[in-house]
Coordinates of C-alpha atoms in Angstrom, one line a residue:
M1 CA 103.0 163.8 126.0
Q2 CA 105.6 161.9 128.0
G3 CA 104.7 164.0 131.1
L4 CA 101.0 163.3 130.6
H5 CA 101.7 159.6 130.3
L6 CA 103.8 159.6 133.6
A7 CA 101.0 161.5 135.4
E8 CA 98.4 158.9 134.2
E9 CA 100.7 156.1 135.4
R10 CA 101.1 157.7 138.8
N11 CA 97.4 158.2 139.2
L12 CA 96.7 154.6 138.2
L13 CA 99.2 153.5 140.8
L14 CA 97.4 155.6 143.4
R15 CA 94.1 154.1 142.5
R16 CA 95.5 150.6 142.8
T17 CA 97.0 151.5 146.1
A18 CA 93.7 152.9 147.4
A19 CA 92.0 149.6 146.5
E20 CA 94.6 147.1 147.6
M21 CA 97.0 148.6 150.1
S22 CA 97.4 147.0 153.5
L23 CA 95.7 149.0 156.3
N24 CA 97.9 147.9 159.1
D25 CA 99.9 151.1 159.1
A26 CA 97.3 153.7 159.9
M27 CA 99.5 156.8 159.4
A28 CA 100.5 155.4 156.0
T29 CA 96.8 155.2 155.1
V30 CA 96.4 158.8 156.1
A31 CA 99.3 159.8 154.0
V32 CA 97.9 158.0 150.9
L33 CA 94.5 159.6 151.5
D34 CA 96.1 163.1 151.5
R35 CA 98.0 162.2 148.3
L36 CA 94.9 161.1 146.6
W37 CA 93.1 164.4 147.5
D38 CA 96.0 166.4 146.3
S39 CA 96.0 164.6 143.0
T40 CA 92.2 165.1 142.7
E41 CA 91.7 161.4 142.7
W42 CA 88.5 161.8 144.7
Q43 CA 86.8 158.6 143.8
A44 CA 89.9 156.6 144.8
A45 CA 90.1 158.6 148.0
R46 CA 86.5 157.8 148.9
I47 CA 87.2 154.1 148.2
L48 CA 90.2 154.2 150.6
L49 CA 88.1 156.1 153.2
R50 CA 85.5 153.4 153.2
R51 CA 88.1 150.7 153.5
A52 CA 89.8 152.5 156.3
A53 CA 86.6 153.1 158.2
A54 CA 85.9 149.4 158.2
H55 CA 89.3 147.8 158.4
M56 CA 92.1 150.2 159.3
S57 CA 94.3 149.3 162.3
L58 CA 93.3 151.3 165.4
D59 CA 96.6 151.0 167.1
D60 CA 97.4 154.7 166.3
G61 CA 95.0 157.1 168.0
E62 CA 96.3 160.1 166.1
A63 CA 95.7 158.4 162.8
T64 CA 92.2 157.3 163.9
V65 CA 91.4 160.9 164.6
A66 CA 92.9 162.0 161.3
V67 CA 90.7 159.6 159.3
L68 CA 87.6 160.7 161.3
E69 CA 88.4 164.3 160.3
R70 CA 88.7 163.4 156.6
L71 CA 85.4 161.5 156.8
R72 CA 83.8 164.6 158.2
E73 CA 85.3 166.8 155.4
N74 CA 83.9 164.3 152.9
G75 CA 80.5 164.2 154.4
S76 CA 80.6 160.4 154.9
G77 CA 78.2 160.0 157.8
E78 CA 77.6 156.3 157.4
H79 CA 81.3 155.4 157.3
T80 CA 82.0 157.8 160.2
E81 CA 79.6 155.8 162.3
V82 CA 81.3 152.6 161.3
L83 CA 84.7 153.9 162.4
L84 CA 83.4 155.4 165.6
R85 CA 81.8 152.1 166.6
R86 CA 85.0 150.3 165.9
A87 CA 87.1 152.9 167.8
A88 CA 84.8 152.8 170.8
A89 CA 85.4 149.1 171.1
H90 CA 89.0 148.6 169.9
M91 CA 91.1 151.8 169.5
S92 CA 94.4 152.0 171.3
L93 CA 94.2 154.1 174.5
D94 CA 97.9 155.0 174.5
D95 CA 97.2 158.5 173.2
G96 CA 95.0 160.3 175.8
E97 CA 94.4 163.3 173.5
A98 CA 93.2 161.1 170.7
T99 CA 90.9 159.2 173.1
V100 CA 89.3 162.4 174.2
A101 CA 89.0 163.6 170.6
V102 CA 87.1 160.4 169.6
L103 CA 84.9 160.7 172.7
E104 CA 84.0 164.2 171.6
R105 CA 83.2 162.9 168.1
L106 CA 81.0 160.2 169.5
R107 CA 79.1 162.8 171.6
E108 CA 78.7 165.0 168.5
N109 CA 77.4 162.0 166.5
G110 CA 74.8 161.1 169.1
S111 CA 76.5 157.7 169.7
G112 CA 75.8 157.6 173.4
E113 CA 76.0 153.9 173.9
H114 CA 79.4 153.7 172.1
A115 CA 80.6 156.8 174.0
Q116 CA 79.8 155.0 177.3
A117 CA 81.7 151.9 176.2
L118 CA 84.8 154.0 175.3
L119 CA 84.5 156.0 178.5
R120 CA 84.5 152.8 180.6
R121 CA 87.5 151.5 178.7
A122 CA 89.3 154.8 179.1
A123 CA 88.6 155.0 182.8
D124 CA 90.4 151.7 183.3
D125 CA 93.1 151.8 180.7
M126 CA 93.8 155.2 179.1
K127 CA 97.4 156.2 179.3
L128 CA 98.1 158.9 181.8
D129 CA 100.9 160.7 180.1
K130 CA 98.8 163.7 179.0
P131 CA 97.4 165.5 182.1
E132 CA 95.1 167.8 180.1
A133 CA 93.5 164.8 178.5
A134 CA 93.0 163.3 182.0
V135 CA 91.2 166.5 183.1
A136 CA 88.9 166.3 180.1
L137 CA 88.2 162.6 180.6
L138 CA 87.4 163.1 184.3
A139 CA 84.8 165.7 183.4
M140 CA 83.2 163.4 180.8
L141 CA 83.2 160.5 183.3
R142 CA 81.6 162.8 186.0
D143 CA 78.8 163.7 183.6
H144 CA 78.1 160.3 182.0
V145 CA 79.8 157.5 184.0
P146 CA 80.1 158.5 187.7
D147 CA 81.3 155.2 188.9
G148 CA 84.0 155.3 186.3
A149 CA 85.0 158.7 187.4
A150 CA 85.9 157.4 190.9
A151 CA 88.0 154.5 189.4
F152 CA 89.8 156.8 187.0
A153 CA 90.5 159.4 189.8
R154 CA 92.1 156.7 191.9
R155 CA 94.4 155.8 189.0
A156 CA 95.2 159.4 188.2
A157 CA 96.0 160.3 191.8
E158 CA 98.7 157.7 191.8
G159 CA 100.0 157.8 188.3
I160 CA 99.4 161.2 186.6
P161 CA 102.7 163.0 185.6
L162 CA 103.3 166.2 187.6
G163 CA 105.1 168.1 184.8
D164 CA 102.2 170.5 184.2
P165 CA 101.0 172.2 187.4
R166 CA 98.0 173.8 185.7
A167 CA 96.7 170.5 184.5
V168 CA 97.3 169.0 187.9
A169 CA 95.3 171.9 189.4
G170 CA 92.5 171.2 186.9
L171 CA 92.4 167.5 187.9
L172 CA 92.3 168.5 191.6
D173 CA 89.3 170.8 190.9
G174 CA 87.6 168.0 189.0
M175 CA 88.1 165.6 191.9
A176 CA 86.8 168.2 194.3
D177 CA 83.7 168.7 192.2
I178 CA 82.8 165.0 192.4
G179 CA 83.6 164.8 196.1
L180 CA 86.5 162.5 195.7
A181 CA 88.3 163.7 198.9
A182 CA 90.7 160.8 199.4
E183 CA 91.9 160.8 195.7
S184 CA 92.2 164.6 195.7
E185 CA 94.3 164.5 198.9
R186 CA 96.6 161.8 197.5
L187 CA 97.2 163.7 194.3
A188 CA 97.6 167.0 196.2
G189 CA 100.3 165.5 198.4
R190 CA 102.2 164.2 195.4
A191 CA 101.9 167.5 193.6
A192 CA 103.0 169.6 196.6
A193 CA 106.1 167.5 197.0
G194 CA 106.9 166.9 193.3
V195 CA 105.7 169.5 190.8
P196 CA 108.5 171.4 188.9
L197 CA 108.8 175.0 189.9
E198 CA 110.1 176.4 186.6
D199 CA 106.8 178.0 185.6
P200 CA 105.8 180.3 188.5
D201 CA 102.5 181.3 186.9
A202 CA 101.5 177.6 186.7
V203 CA 102.7 177.0 190.2
A204 CA 100.6 179.9 191.4
V205 CA 97.5 178.3 189.9
L206 CA 98.3 175.1 191.7
L207 CA 99.0 176.9 195.0
A208 CA 95.6 178.6 194.8
T209 CA 93.9 175.3 194.1
L210 CA 95.6 173.6 197.0
A211 CA 94.8 176.5 199.3
G212 CA 91.1 176.3 198.3
T213 CA 90.6 172.6 198.3
Q214 CA 93.1 170.9 200.7
P215 CA 94.3 171.1 204.3
S216 CA 96.6 174.0 204.9
G217 CA 99.6 171.8 205.4
T218 CA 99.5 170.7 201.7
S219 CA 99.7 174.2 200.3
R220 CA 102.3 175.2 202.9
L221 CA 104.5 172.3 201.6
L222 CA 104.4 173.6 198.1
A223 CA 104.8 177.2 199.3
G224 CA 107.9 176.1 201.3
R225 CA 109.4 174.6 198.2
V226 CA 108.8 177.8 196.2
A227 CA 110.3 179.9 199.1
K228 CA 113.4 177.8 199.3
T229 CA 114.1 176.7 195.8
G230 CA 111.8 178.6 193.4
P231 CA 113.8 180.3 190.6
V232 CA 114.9 183.9 191.3
T233 CA 117.6 184.3 188.7
R234 CA 115.5 183.9 185.5
P235 CA 113.7 186.9 184.0
G236 CA 110.0 186.9 184.6
T237 CA 109.9 184.4 187.4
V238 CA 110.1 186.4 190.6
L239 CA 107.0 188.5 190.6
P240 CA 104.5 185.8 189.6
A241 CA 105.9 183.5 192.3
L242 CA 105.7 186.3 194.9
D243 CA 102.1 187.0 193.9
G244 CA 101.2 183.3 194.1
L245 CA 102.6 183.0 197.6
K246 CA 100.8 186.1 198.8
A247 CA 97.5 184.9 197.2
A248 CA 97.8 181.6 199.0
G249 CA 98.2 183.3 202.3
A250 CA 101.7 181.8 202.8
T251 CA 103.1 184.8 204.7
S252 CA 106.4 183.5 206.1
E253 CA 107.2 181.8 202.8
T254 CA 106.5 185.0 201.0
V255 CA 109.0 186.8 203.2
E256 CA 111.6 184.1 202.7
F257 CA 111.2 184.1 199.0
A258 CA 111.3 187.9 198.9
R259 CA 114.7 187.8 200.7
R260 CA 116.1 185.4 198.2
A261 CA 114.8 187.6 195.4
A262 CA 116.3 190.7 196.9
L263 CA 119.7 189.0 197.1
A264 CA 119.7 187.3 193.7
M265 CA 117.2 188.6 191.1
P266 CA 119.1 190.1 188.2
C267 CA 118.9 193.9 188.0
E268 CA 118.6 194.0 184.2
D269 CA 115.0 194.9 183.3
H270 CA 113.9 198.2 184.7
R271 CA 110.3 197.1 184.7
E272 CA 111.0 194.0 186.8
V273 CA 113.3 195.9 189.2
A274 CA 110.8 198.7 189.8
A275 CA 108.0 196.2 190.3
L276 CA 109.9 194.2 192.8
L277 CA 110.9 197.4 194.7
H278 CA 107.3 198.3 195.0
A279 CA 106.2 194.8 196.0
L280 CA 108.8 194.7 198.8
R281 CA 107.2 197.8 200.3
E282 CA 104.4 195.6 201.7
E283 CA 104.3 194.9 205.4
K284 CA 106.7 192.1 206.6
M285 CA 108.9 192.5 203.4
K286 CA 110.0 196.1 204.0
V287 CA 113.2 194.9 205.6
H288 CA 114.4 193.7 202.2
V289 CA 113.7 197.0 200.3
G290 CA 117.0 198.6 201.3
L291 CA 119.0 195.4 200.3
F292 CA 117.5 195.2 196.9
A293 CA 117.6 199.0 196.3
E294 CA 121.3 199.0 197.0
R295 CA 121.9 196.2 194.5
A296 CA 119.8 197.9 191.9
A297 CA 121.5 201.2 192.3
T298 CA 124.9 199.6 191.7
E299 CA 124.2 196.7 189.3
F300 CA 121.5 198.1 186.9
P301 CA 123.1 198.7 183.5
V302 CA 122.6 202.3 182.4
K303 CA 122.0 201.6 178.8
D304 CA 119.1 203.9 178.0
A305 CA 117.6 207.0 179.6
R306 CA 114.1 205.7 179.9
G307 CA 115.2 202.7 181.9
A308 CA 117.3 204.9 184.1
V309 CA 114.2 207.2 184.7
S310 CA 112.1 204.2 185.7
L311 CA 114.6 202.9 188.2
L312 CA 115.4 206.3 189.7
D313 CA 111.7 207.1 190.2
A314 CA 111.1 203.7 191.8
L315 CA 114.0 204.1 194.2
Y316 CA 112.8 207.5 195.2
E317 CA 109.1 206.3 195.6
V318 CA 110.0 203.4 197.9
G319 CA 112.0 205.7 200.1
A320 CA 115.5 204.4 199.2
R321 CA 117.0 207.9 199.1
V322 CA 120.6 206.8 199.6
S323 CA 120.4 204.3 196.8
A324 CA 118.6 206.9 194.6
K325 CA 121.4 209.3 195.2
A326 CA 124.0 206.6 194.4
F327 CA 122.2 205.7 191.2
S328 CA 121.8 209.3 190.1
E329 CA 125.6 209.7 190.5
R330 CA 126.2 206.7 188.2
V331 CA 123.8 208.1 185.6
A332 CA 125.3 211.5 185.7
A333 CA 128.8 210.2 185.3
A334 CA 128.1 208.0 182.3
P335 CA 124.7 209.0 180.9
P336 CA 123.0 207.4 177.9
L337 CA 122.8 210.2 175.4
D338 CA 121.5 208.7 172.2
D339 CA 117.8 209.7 172.8
V340 CA 117.5 213.5 173.4
R341 CA 113.8 213.3 174.4
A342 CA 114.4 210.5 176.8
L343 CA 117.3 212.6 178.2
L344 CA 114.9 215.4 178.9
T345 CA 112.8 213.0 180.9
L346 CA 115.8 211.9 182.8
L347 CA 116.7 215.5 183.7
D348 CA 113.2 216.0 185.0
S349 CA 113.5 212.8 187.1
L350 CA 116.8 214.0 188.5
G351 CA 115.1 217.3 189.4
R352 CA 112.2 215.6 191.1
T353 CA 114.4 213.4 193.2
G354 CA 116.5 216.3 194.5
S355 CA 119.6 215.4 192.4
S356 CA 120.2 218.9 191.1
M357 CA 124.0 218.6 191.1
E358 CA 123.8 215.4 189.1
A359 CA 121.4 217.1 186.7
R360 CA 124.1 219.8 186.1
I361 CA 126.8 217.1 185.6
L362 CA 124.6 215.4 183.1
A363 CA 123.9 218.7 181.4
G364 CA 127.6 219.1 180.8
H365 CA 127.9 215.7 179.1
A366 CA 124.8 216.4 177.1
A367 CA 126.0 219.7 175.8
V368 CA 129.0 218.3 174.1
R369 CA 127.9 214.8 173.1
I370 CA 124.2 214.6 172.3
P371 CA 123.2 214.0 168.6
L372 CA 121.7 217.1 166.9
D373 CA 119.3 215.4 164.5
D374 CA 116.1 216.5 166.4
S375 CA 116.2 220.3 166.3
A376 CA 113.1 220.8 168.4
A377 CA 114.4 218.5 171.2
V378 CA 117.8 220.2 171.1
A379 CA 116.1 223.6 171.5
E380 CA 114.1 222.3 174.4
L381 CA 117.2 220.8 176.0
T382 CA 118.9 224.2 175.6
D383 CA 116.1 225.9 177.5
R384 CA 116.1 223.2 180.2
L385 CA 119.8 223.7 180.7
R386 CA 119.3 227.4 181.3
G387 CA 116.5 226.6 183.7
L388 CA 119.0 224.5 185.7
G389 CA 121.4 227.4 185.8
A390 CA 123.8 225.6 183.4
D391 CA 124.2 228.6 181.1
A392 CA 127.8 227.7 180.1
Q393 CA 126.6 224.2 179.0
A394 CA 123.6 225.8 177.1
D395 CA 126.0 228.1 175.3
V396 CA 128.2 225.2 174.3
L397 CA 125.1 223.3 172.9
E398 CA 124.0 226.4 171.0
R399 CA 127.4 226.8 169.4
R400 CA 127.4 223.2 168.4
F401 CA 123.9 223.4 166.9
A402 CA 124.3 226.8 165.2
P403 CA 126.2 225.6 162.1
T404 CA 123.5 222.9 161.4
G405 CA 120.5 224.9 162.7

C-alpha cells in the first residue's frame, strides 16, 4: 500500500509539473515529457506538449526538434503547426543540423511561407560549424530562395570550417550548380590550402571536385600538400591517397607521394603491401618498386603462412626476383607452422617462384614441428614432401604421425 501511495504522489507531482513548470529550459521540458510518457501519464504529457508548442523557449534547436518529433508521434497536427510557425520566426540558429531539420519539417507540413522565412533567416545567420548542414541549406536555398543562396554562399566561402573535406566538396558542388564561380573559387582556395589530410578517402573526394570544378592550380595545390605531407605511416592511408592523386591527374605529385610511401609505409599488412607493390608498377612509379620490395622482403613480419604467400607471390609478380629470393630465405629459416593447410599453400608458392631449395629447408622444419591434429593435411604434406624429393623429411613426418594415426 505504501508503494502504491508513493507512486500516486509521484504521478501527482508529474501532473503538476506538466501544468506549471517553467518552459525556459527546453531540454528539461523534453526530459519531463519523456518521464510522463514512461509513467503512462498521457493526458499530462499532452498538456505539456501543448504548452511547449506555444510557449517553450526556442534557444535550443535540438530541443525544438525533439518536441516536434514528440508532437508527430502524438498526432498533434495543430500544435505542430503552432511550434513550426514560432520556430520559423524565432528559433536559435546556432545549431545548423536542427535548423535544417526544422526546415524539412516545414516542407513536409506544407508551410511554404514559414519555410521561406526561416530560409532567409538561416541564409543570413545560421551558424557555420556543421558543414553538412551548410550543404543541405544551400540546396534548399537554391530551390526556394535563389537570392539567399548567393548570400549564404558568400558567407560559407569565408567562414565554413574545413575539417570535413567531403562536406567541403559537397558545398563546392552546390556552388557550381548555382553558378557561383567567385564564391566557389574562394572556398576552393581555402580548402586546397587548409583541409586536414588525415582522411585520404575524403581528401580524394575533394581532389576530384577541385579537378572538375576549379582551375588546375587549385587542385595541384592540394595534390602538392598530399604528396609532401599526406600520411604514409598509418594503416589504410596510402592506397586511397595514391588513387586520389592519380584520379585527379596529378602525375608528378603521385610519383612524389609514391616515393614517400615506398620509403615509409609500414610493411605489416600483407594485403596493403601487395597492393602497393602492384600500384607502383604503373609507368613513372616503377623506379620505386625495387625500393619498396627490398623493404618488404626484410621488414614484413612472418607470422602466418597465408600472409607470407601473399607477399611472396606479389614480389614475384612485380618482377622483384632478388627481393622474392631474400624473403623466401627468411620464410624457410623461420617458417610459421601452426596452420598445415596454409603451409601447403606456402610450399606451392615457393615452388612457383623458383625457390626449390627454400622449399626443402621449409620441409625439414615442417617434418619435425608441425601440429598433427589434421590427419588429412598431414598426409597431403607427406606426399608433397616426397614430390619435392625430401624423402628423409617425409619419413620423419610419417614416424611422428604413426603413433597417433
